[in-house]
mmCIF file with all atom_site columns, C-alpha atoms in Angstrom:
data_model
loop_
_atom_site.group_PDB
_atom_site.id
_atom_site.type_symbol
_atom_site.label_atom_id
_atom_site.label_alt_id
_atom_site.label_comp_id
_atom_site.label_asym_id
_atom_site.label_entity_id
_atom_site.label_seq_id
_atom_site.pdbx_PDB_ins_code
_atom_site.Cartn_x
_atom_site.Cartn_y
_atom_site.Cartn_z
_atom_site.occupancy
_atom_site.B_iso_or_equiv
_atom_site.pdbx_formal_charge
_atom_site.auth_seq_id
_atom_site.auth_comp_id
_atom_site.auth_asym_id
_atom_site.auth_atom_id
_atom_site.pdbx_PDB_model_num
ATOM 1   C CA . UNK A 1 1   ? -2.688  3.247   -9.286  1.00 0.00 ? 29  UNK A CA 1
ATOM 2   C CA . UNK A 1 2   ? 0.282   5.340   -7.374  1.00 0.00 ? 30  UNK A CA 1
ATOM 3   C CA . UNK A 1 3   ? 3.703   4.372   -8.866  1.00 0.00 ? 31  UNK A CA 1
ATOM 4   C CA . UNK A 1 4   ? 6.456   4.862   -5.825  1.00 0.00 ? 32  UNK A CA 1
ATOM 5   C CA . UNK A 1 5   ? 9.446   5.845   -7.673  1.00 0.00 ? 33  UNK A CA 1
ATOM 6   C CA . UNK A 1 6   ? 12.752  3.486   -6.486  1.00 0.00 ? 34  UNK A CA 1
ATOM 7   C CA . UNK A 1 7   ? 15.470  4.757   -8.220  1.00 0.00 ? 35  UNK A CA 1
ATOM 8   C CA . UNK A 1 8   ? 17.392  7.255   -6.110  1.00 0.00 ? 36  UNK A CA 1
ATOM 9   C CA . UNK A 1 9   ? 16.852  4.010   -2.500  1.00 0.00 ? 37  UNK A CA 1
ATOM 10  C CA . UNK A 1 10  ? 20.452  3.183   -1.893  1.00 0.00 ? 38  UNK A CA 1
ATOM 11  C CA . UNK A 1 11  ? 21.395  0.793   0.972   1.00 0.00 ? 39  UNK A CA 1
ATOM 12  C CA . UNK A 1 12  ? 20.885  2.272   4.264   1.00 0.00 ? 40  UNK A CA 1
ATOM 13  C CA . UNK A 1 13  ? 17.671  4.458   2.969   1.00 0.00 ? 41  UNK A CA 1
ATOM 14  C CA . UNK A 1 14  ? 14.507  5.006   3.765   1.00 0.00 ? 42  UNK A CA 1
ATOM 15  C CA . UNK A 1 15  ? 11.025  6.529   1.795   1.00 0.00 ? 43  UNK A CA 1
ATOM 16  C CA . UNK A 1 16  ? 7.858   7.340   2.713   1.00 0.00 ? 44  UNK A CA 1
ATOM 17  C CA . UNK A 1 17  ? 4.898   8.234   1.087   1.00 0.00 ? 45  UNK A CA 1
ATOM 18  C CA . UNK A 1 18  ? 1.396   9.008   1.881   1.00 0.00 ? 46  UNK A CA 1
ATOM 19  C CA . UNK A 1 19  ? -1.914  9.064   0.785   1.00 0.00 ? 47  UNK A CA 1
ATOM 20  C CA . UNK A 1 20  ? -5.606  8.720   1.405   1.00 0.00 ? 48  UNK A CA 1
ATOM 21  C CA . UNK A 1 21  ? -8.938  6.880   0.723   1.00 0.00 ? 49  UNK A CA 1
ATOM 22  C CA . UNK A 1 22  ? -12.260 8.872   0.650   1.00 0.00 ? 50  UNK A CA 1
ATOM 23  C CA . UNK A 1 23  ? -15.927 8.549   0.239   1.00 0.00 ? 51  UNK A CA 1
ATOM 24  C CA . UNK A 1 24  ? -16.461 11.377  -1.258  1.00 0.00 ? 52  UNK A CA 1
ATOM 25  C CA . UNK A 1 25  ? -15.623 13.256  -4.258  1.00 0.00 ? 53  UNK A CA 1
ATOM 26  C CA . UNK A 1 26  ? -16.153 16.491  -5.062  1.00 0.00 ? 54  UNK A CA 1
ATOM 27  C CA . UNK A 1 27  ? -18.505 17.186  -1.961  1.00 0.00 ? 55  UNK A CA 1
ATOM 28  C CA . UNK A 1 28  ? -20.586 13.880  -2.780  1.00 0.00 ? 56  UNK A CA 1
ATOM 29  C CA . UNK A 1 29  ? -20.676 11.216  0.062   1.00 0.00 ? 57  UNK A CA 1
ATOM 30  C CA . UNK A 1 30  ? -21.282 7.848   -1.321  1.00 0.00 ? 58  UNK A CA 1
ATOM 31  C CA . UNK A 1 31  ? -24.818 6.440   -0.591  1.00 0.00 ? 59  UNK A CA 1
ATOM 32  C CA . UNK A 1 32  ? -23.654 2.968   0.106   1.00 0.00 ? 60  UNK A CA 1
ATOM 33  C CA . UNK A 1 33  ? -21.175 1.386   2.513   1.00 0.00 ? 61  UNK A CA 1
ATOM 34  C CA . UNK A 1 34  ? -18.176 0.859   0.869   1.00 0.00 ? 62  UNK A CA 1
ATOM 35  C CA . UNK A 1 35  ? -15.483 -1.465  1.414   1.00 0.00 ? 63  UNK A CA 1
ATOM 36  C CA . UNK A 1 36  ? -11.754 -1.563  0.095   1.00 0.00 ? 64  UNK A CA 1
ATOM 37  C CA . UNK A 1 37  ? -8.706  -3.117  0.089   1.00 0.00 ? 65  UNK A CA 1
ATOM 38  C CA . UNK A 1 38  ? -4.932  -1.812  -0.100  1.00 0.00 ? 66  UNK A CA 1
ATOM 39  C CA . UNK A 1 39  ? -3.205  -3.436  -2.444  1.00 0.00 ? 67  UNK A CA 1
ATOM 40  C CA . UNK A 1 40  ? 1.109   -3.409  -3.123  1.00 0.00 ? 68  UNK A CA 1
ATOM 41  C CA . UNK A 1 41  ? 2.543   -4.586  -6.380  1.00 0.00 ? 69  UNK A CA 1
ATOM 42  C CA . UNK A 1 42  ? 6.273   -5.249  -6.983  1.00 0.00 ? 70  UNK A CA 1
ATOM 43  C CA . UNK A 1 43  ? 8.943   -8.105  -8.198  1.00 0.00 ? 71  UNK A CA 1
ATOM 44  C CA . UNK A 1 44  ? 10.731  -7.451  -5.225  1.00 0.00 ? 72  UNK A CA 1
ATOM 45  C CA . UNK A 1 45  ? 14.028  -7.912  -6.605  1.00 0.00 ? 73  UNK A CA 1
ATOM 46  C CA . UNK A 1 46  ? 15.616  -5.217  -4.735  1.00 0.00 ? 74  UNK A CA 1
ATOM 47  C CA . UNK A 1 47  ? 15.293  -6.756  -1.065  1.00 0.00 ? 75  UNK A CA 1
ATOM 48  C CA . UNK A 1 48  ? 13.302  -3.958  0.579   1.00 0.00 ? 76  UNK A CA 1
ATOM 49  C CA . UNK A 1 49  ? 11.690  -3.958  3.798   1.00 0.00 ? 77  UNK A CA 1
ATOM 50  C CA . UNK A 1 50  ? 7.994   -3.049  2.910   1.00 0.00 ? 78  UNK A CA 1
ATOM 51  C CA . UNK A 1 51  ? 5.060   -2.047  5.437   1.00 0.00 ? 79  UNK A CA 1
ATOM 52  C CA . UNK A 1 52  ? 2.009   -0.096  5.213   1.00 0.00 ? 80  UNK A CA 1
ATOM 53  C CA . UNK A 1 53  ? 0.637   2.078   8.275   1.00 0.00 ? 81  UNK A CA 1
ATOM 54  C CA . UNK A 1 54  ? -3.129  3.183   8.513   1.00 0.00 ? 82  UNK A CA 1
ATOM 55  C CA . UNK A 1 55  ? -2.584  6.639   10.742  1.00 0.00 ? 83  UNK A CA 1
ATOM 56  C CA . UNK A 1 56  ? -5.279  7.016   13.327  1.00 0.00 ? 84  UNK A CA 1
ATOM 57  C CA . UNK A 1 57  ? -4.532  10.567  14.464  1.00 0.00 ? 85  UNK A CA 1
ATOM 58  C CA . UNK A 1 58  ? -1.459  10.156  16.736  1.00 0.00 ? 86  UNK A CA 1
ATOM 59  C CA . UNK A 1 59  ? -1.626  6.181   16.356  1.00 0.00 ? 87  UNK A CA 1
ATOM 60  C CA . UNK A 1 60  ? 0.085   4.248   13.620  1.00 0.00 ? 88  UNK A CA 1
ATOM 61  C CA . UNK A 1 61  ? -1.089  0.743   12.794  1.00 0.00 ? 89  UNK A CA 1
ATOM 62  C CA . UNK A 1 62  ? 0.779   -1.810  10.595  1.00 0.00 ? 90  UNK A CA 1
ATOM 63  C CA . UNK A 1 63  ? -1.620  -3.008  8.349   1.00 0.00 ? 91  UNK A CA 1
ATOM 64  C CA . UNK A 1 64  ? 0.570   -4.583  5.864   1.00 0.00 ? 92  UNK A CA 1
ATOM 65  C CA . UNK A 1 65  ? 4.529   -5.749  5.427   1.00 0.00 ? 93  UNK A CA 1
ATOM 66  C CA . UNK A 1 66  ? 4.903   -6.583  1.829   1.00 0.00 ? 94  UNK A CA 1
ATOM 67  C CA . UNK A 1 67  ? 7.062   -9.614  1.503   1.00 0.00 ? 95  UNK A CA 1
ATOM 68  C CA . UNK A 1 68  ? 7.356   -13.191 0.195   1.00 0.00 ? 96  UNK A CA 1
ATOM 69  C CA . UNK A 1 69  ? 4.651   -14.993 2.400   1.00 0.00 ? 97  UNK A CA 1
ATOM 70  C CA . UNK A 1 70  ? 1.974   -13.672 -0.152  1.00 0.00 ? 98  UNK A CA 1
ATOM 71  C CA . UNK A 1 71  ? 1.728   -14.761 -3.486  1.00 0.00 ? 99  UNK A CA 1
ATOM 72  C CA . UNK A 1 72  ? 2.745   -14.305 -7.088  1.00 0.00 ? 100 UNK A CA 1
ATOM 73  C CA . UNK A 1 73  ? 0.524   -14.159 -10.054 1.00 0.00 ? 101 UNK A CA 1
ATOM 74  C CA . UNK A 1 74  ? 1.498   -15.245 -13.751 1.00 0.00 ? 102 UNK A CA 1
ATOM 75  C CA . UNK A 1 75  ? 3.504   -12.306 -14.284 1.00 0.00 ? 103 UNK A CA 1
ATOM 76  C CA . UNK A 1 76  ? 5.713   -13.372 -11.246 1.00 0.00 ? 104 UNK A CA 1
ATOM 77  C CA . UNK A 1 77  ? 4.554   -10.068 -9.361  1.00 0.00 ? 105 UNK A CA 1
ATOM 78  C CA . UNK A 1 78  ? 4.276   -10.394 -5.631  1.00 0.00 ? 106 UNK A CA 1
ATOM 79  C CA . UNK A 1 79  ? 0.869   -9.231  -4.946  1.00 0.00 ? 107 UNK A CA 1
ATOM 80  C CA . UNK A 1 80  ? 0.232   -7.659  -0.946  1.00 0.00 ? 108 UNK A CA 1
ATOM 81  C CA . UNK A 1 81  ? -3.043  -7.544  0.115   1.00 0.00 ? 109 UNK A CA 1
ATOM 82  C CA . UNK A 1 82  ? -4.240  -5.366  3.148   1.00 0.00 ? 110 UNK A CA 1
ATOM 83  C CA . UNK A 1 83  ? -6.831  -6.204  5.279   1.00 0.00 ? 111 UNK A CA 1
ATOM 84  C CA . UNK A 1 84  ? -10.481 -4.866  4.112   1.00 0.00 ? 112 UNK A CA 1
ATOM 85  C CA . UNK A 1 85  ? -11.342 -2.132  5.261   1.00 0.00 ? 113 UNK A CA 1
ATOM 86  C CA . UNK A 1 86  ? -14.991 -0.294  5.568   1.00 0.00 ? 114 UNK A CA 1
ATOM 87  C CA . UNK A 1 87  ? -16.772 3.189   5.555   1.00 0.00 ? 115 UNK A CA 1
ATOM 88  C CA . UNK A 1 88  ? -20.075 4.037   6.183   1.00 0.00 ? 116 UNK A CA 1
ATOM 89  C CA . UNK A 1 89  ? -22.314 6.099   3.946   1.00 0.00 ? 117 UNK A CA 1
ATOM 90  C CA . UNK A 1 90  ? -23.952 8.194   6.667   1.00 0.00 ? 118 UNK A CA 1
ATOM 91  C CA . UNK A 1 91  ? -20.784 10.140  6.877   1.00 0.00 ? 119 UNK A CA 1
ATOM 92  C CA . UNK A 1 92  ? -17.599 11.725  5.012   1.00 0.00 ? 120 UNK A CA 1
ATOM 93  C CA . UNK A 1 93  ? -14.391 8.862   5.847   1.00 0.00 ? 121 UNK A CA 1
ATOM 94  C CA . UNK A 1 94  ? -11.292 9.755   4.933   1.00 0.00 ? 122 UNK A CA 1
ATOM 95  C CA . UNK A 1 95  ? -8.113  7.395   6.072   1.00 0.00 ? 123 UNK A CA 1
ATOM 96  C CA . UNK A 1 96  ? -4.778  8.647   6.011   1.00 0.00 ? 124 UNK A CA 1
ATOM 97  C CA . UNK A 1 97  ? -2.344  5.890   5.206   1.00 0.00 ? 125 UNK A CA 1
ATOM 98  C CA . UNK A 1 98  ? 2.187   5.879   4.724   1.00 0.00 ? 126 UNK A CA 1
ATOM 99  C CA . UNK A 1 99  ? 3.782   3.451   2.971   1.00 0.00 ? 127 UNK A CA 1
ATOM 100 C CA . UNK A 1 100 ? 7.467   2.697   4.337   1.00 0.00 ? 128 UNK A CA 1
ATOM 101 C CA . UNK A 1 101 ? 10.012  1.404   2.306   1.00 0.00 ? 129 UNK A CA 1
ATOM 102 C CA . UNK A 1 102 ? 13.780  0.787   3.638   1.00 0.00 ? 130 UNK A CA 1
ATOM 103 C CA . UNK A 1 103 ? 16.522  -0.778  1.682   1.00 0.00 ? 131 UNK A CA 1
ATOM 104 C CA . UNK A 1 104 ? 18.543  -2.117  4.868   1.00 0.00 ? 132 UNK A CA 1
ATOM 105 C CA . UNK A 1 105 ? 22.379  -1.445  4.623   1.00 0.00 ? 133 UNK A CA 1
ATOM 106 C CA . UNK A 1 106 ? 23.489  -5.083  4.816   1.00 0.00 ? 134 UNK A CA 1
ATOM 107 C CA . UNK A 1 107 ? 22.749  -4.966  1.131   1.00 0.00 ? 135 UNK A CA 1
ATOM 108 C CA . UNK A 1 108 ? 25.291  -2.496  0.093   1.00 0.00 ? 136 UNK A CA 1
ATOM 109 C CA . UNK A 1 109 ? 27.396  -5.124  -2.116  1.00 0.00 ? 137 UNK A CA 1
ATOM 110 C CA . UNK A 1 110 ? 27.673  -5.287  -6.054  1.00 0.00 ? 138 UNK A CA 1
ATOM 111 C CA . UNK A 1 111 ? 25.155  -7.852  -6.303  1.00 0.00 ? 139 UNK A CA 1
ATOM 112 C CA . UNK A 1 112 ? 22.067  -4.998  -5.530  1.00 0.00 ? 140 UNK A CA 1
ATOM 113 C CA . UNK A 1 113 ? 23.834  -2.203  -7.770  1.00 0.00 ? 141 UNK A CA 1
ATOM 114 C CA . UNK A 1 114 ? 22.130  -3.101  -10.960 1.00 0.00 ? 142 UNK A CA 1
ATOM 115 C CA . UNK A 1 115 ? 18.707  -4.152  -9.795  1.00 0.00 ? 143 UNK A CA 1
ATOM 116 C CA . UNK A 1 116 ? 15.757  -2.775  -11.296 1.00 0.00 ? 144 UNK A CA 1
ATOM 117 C CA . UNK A 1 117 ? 12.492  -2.481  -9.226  1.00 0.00 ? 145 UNK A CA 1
ATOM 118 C CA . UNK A 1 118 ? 8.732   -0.928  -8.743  1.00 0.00 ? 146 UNK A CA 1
ATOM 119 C CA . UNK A 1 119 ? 6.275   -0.471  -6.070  1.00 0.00 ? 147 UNK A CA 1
ATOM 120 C CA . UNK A 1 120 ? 2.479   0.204   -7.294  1.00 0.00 ? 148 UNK A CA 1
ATOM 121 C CA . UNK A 1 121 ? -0.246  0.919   -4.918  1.00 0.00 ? 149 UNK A CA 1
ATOM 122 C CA . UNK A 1 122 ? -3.670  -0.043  -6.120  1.00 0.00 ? 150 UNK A CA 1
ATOM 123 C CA . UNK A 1 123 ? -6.923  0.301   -4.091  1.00 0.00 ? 151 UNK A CA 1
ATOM 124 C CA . UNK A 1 124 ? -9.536  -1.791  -4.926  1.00 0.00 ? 152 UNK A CA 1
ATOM 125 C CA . UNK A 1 125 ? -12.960 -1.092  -3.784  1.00 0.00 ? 153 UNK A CA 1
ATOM 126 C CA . UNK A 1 126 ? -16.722 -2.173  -3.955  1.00 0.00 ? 154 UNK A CA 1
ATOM 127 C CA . UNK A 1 127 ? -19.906 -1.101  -2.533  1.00 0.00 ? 155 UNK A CA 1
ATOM 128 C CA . UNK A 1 128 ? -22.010 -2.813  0.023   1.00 0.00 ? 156 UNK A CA 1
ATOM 129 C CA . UNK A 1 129 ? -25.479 -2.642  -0.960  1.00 0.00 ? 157 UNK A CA 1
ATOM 130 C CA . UNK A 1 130 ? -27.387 -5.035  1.711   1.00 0.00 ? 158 UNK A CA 1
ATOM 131 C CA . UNK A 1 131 ? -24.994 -3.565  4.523   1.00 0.00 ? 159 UNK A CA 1
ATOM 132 C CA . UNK A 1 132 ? -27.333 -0.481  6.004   1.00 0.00 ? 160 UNK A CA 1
#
């Protein structure tokens, strides 16, 4: 789990932050096909603007905007799923993703001040056994 850190987004700012999914660890390829999903995590109090890019070398695809069109579980945490994505065990994958967060500035009244907020990236993954 990555924990984004929200507490120094005012109104009118913007945060980015990257990271990757791999196949391999520690010079080991996985001997499978392997699938996974993105998945964002937060109350959404604070009314951020949410999306998640997979980066393609120069391209930048929006797989994701986090917001209130998915659902909630019991703990009343809006849960954003991305769509699945695969990589093949003949070969070393690694994808590059950015999560954007922007806290637009038409929310720079008293009523945001106070609120509390977090952002938790989670990628879920499972192998493929009967994919060759």
């Amino acid at each position: 789990v990555i924990s984004v850190p929200l507490t120094n987004l005012n109104p009118g700012e913007s945060s980015s932050y990257s990271f990757q999914v791999t196949n391999n660890l520690d010079e080991v390829t996985s001997e499978v096909n392997i699938s996974y999903q993105c998945i964002v995590k937060t109350m959404h109090l604070m009314p951020l603007d949410i999306k998640l890019y997979k980066l393609e070398g120069e391209e930048e695809k929006v797989v994701m905007e986090c917001n209130e069109t998915f659902s909630r579980n019991e703990n009343n945490i809006l849960i954003c799923n991305s769509i699945e994505q695969s990589m093949p065990y003949q070969e070393e994958v690694l994808d590059d993703y950015r999560l954007d967060i922007s806290f637009p500035e038409k929310f720079n009244g008293l009523d945001y001040t106070e609120l509390v907020d977090f952002i938790d990236i989670e990628i879920r993954s499972w192998q493929n056994v009967g994919e060759q």
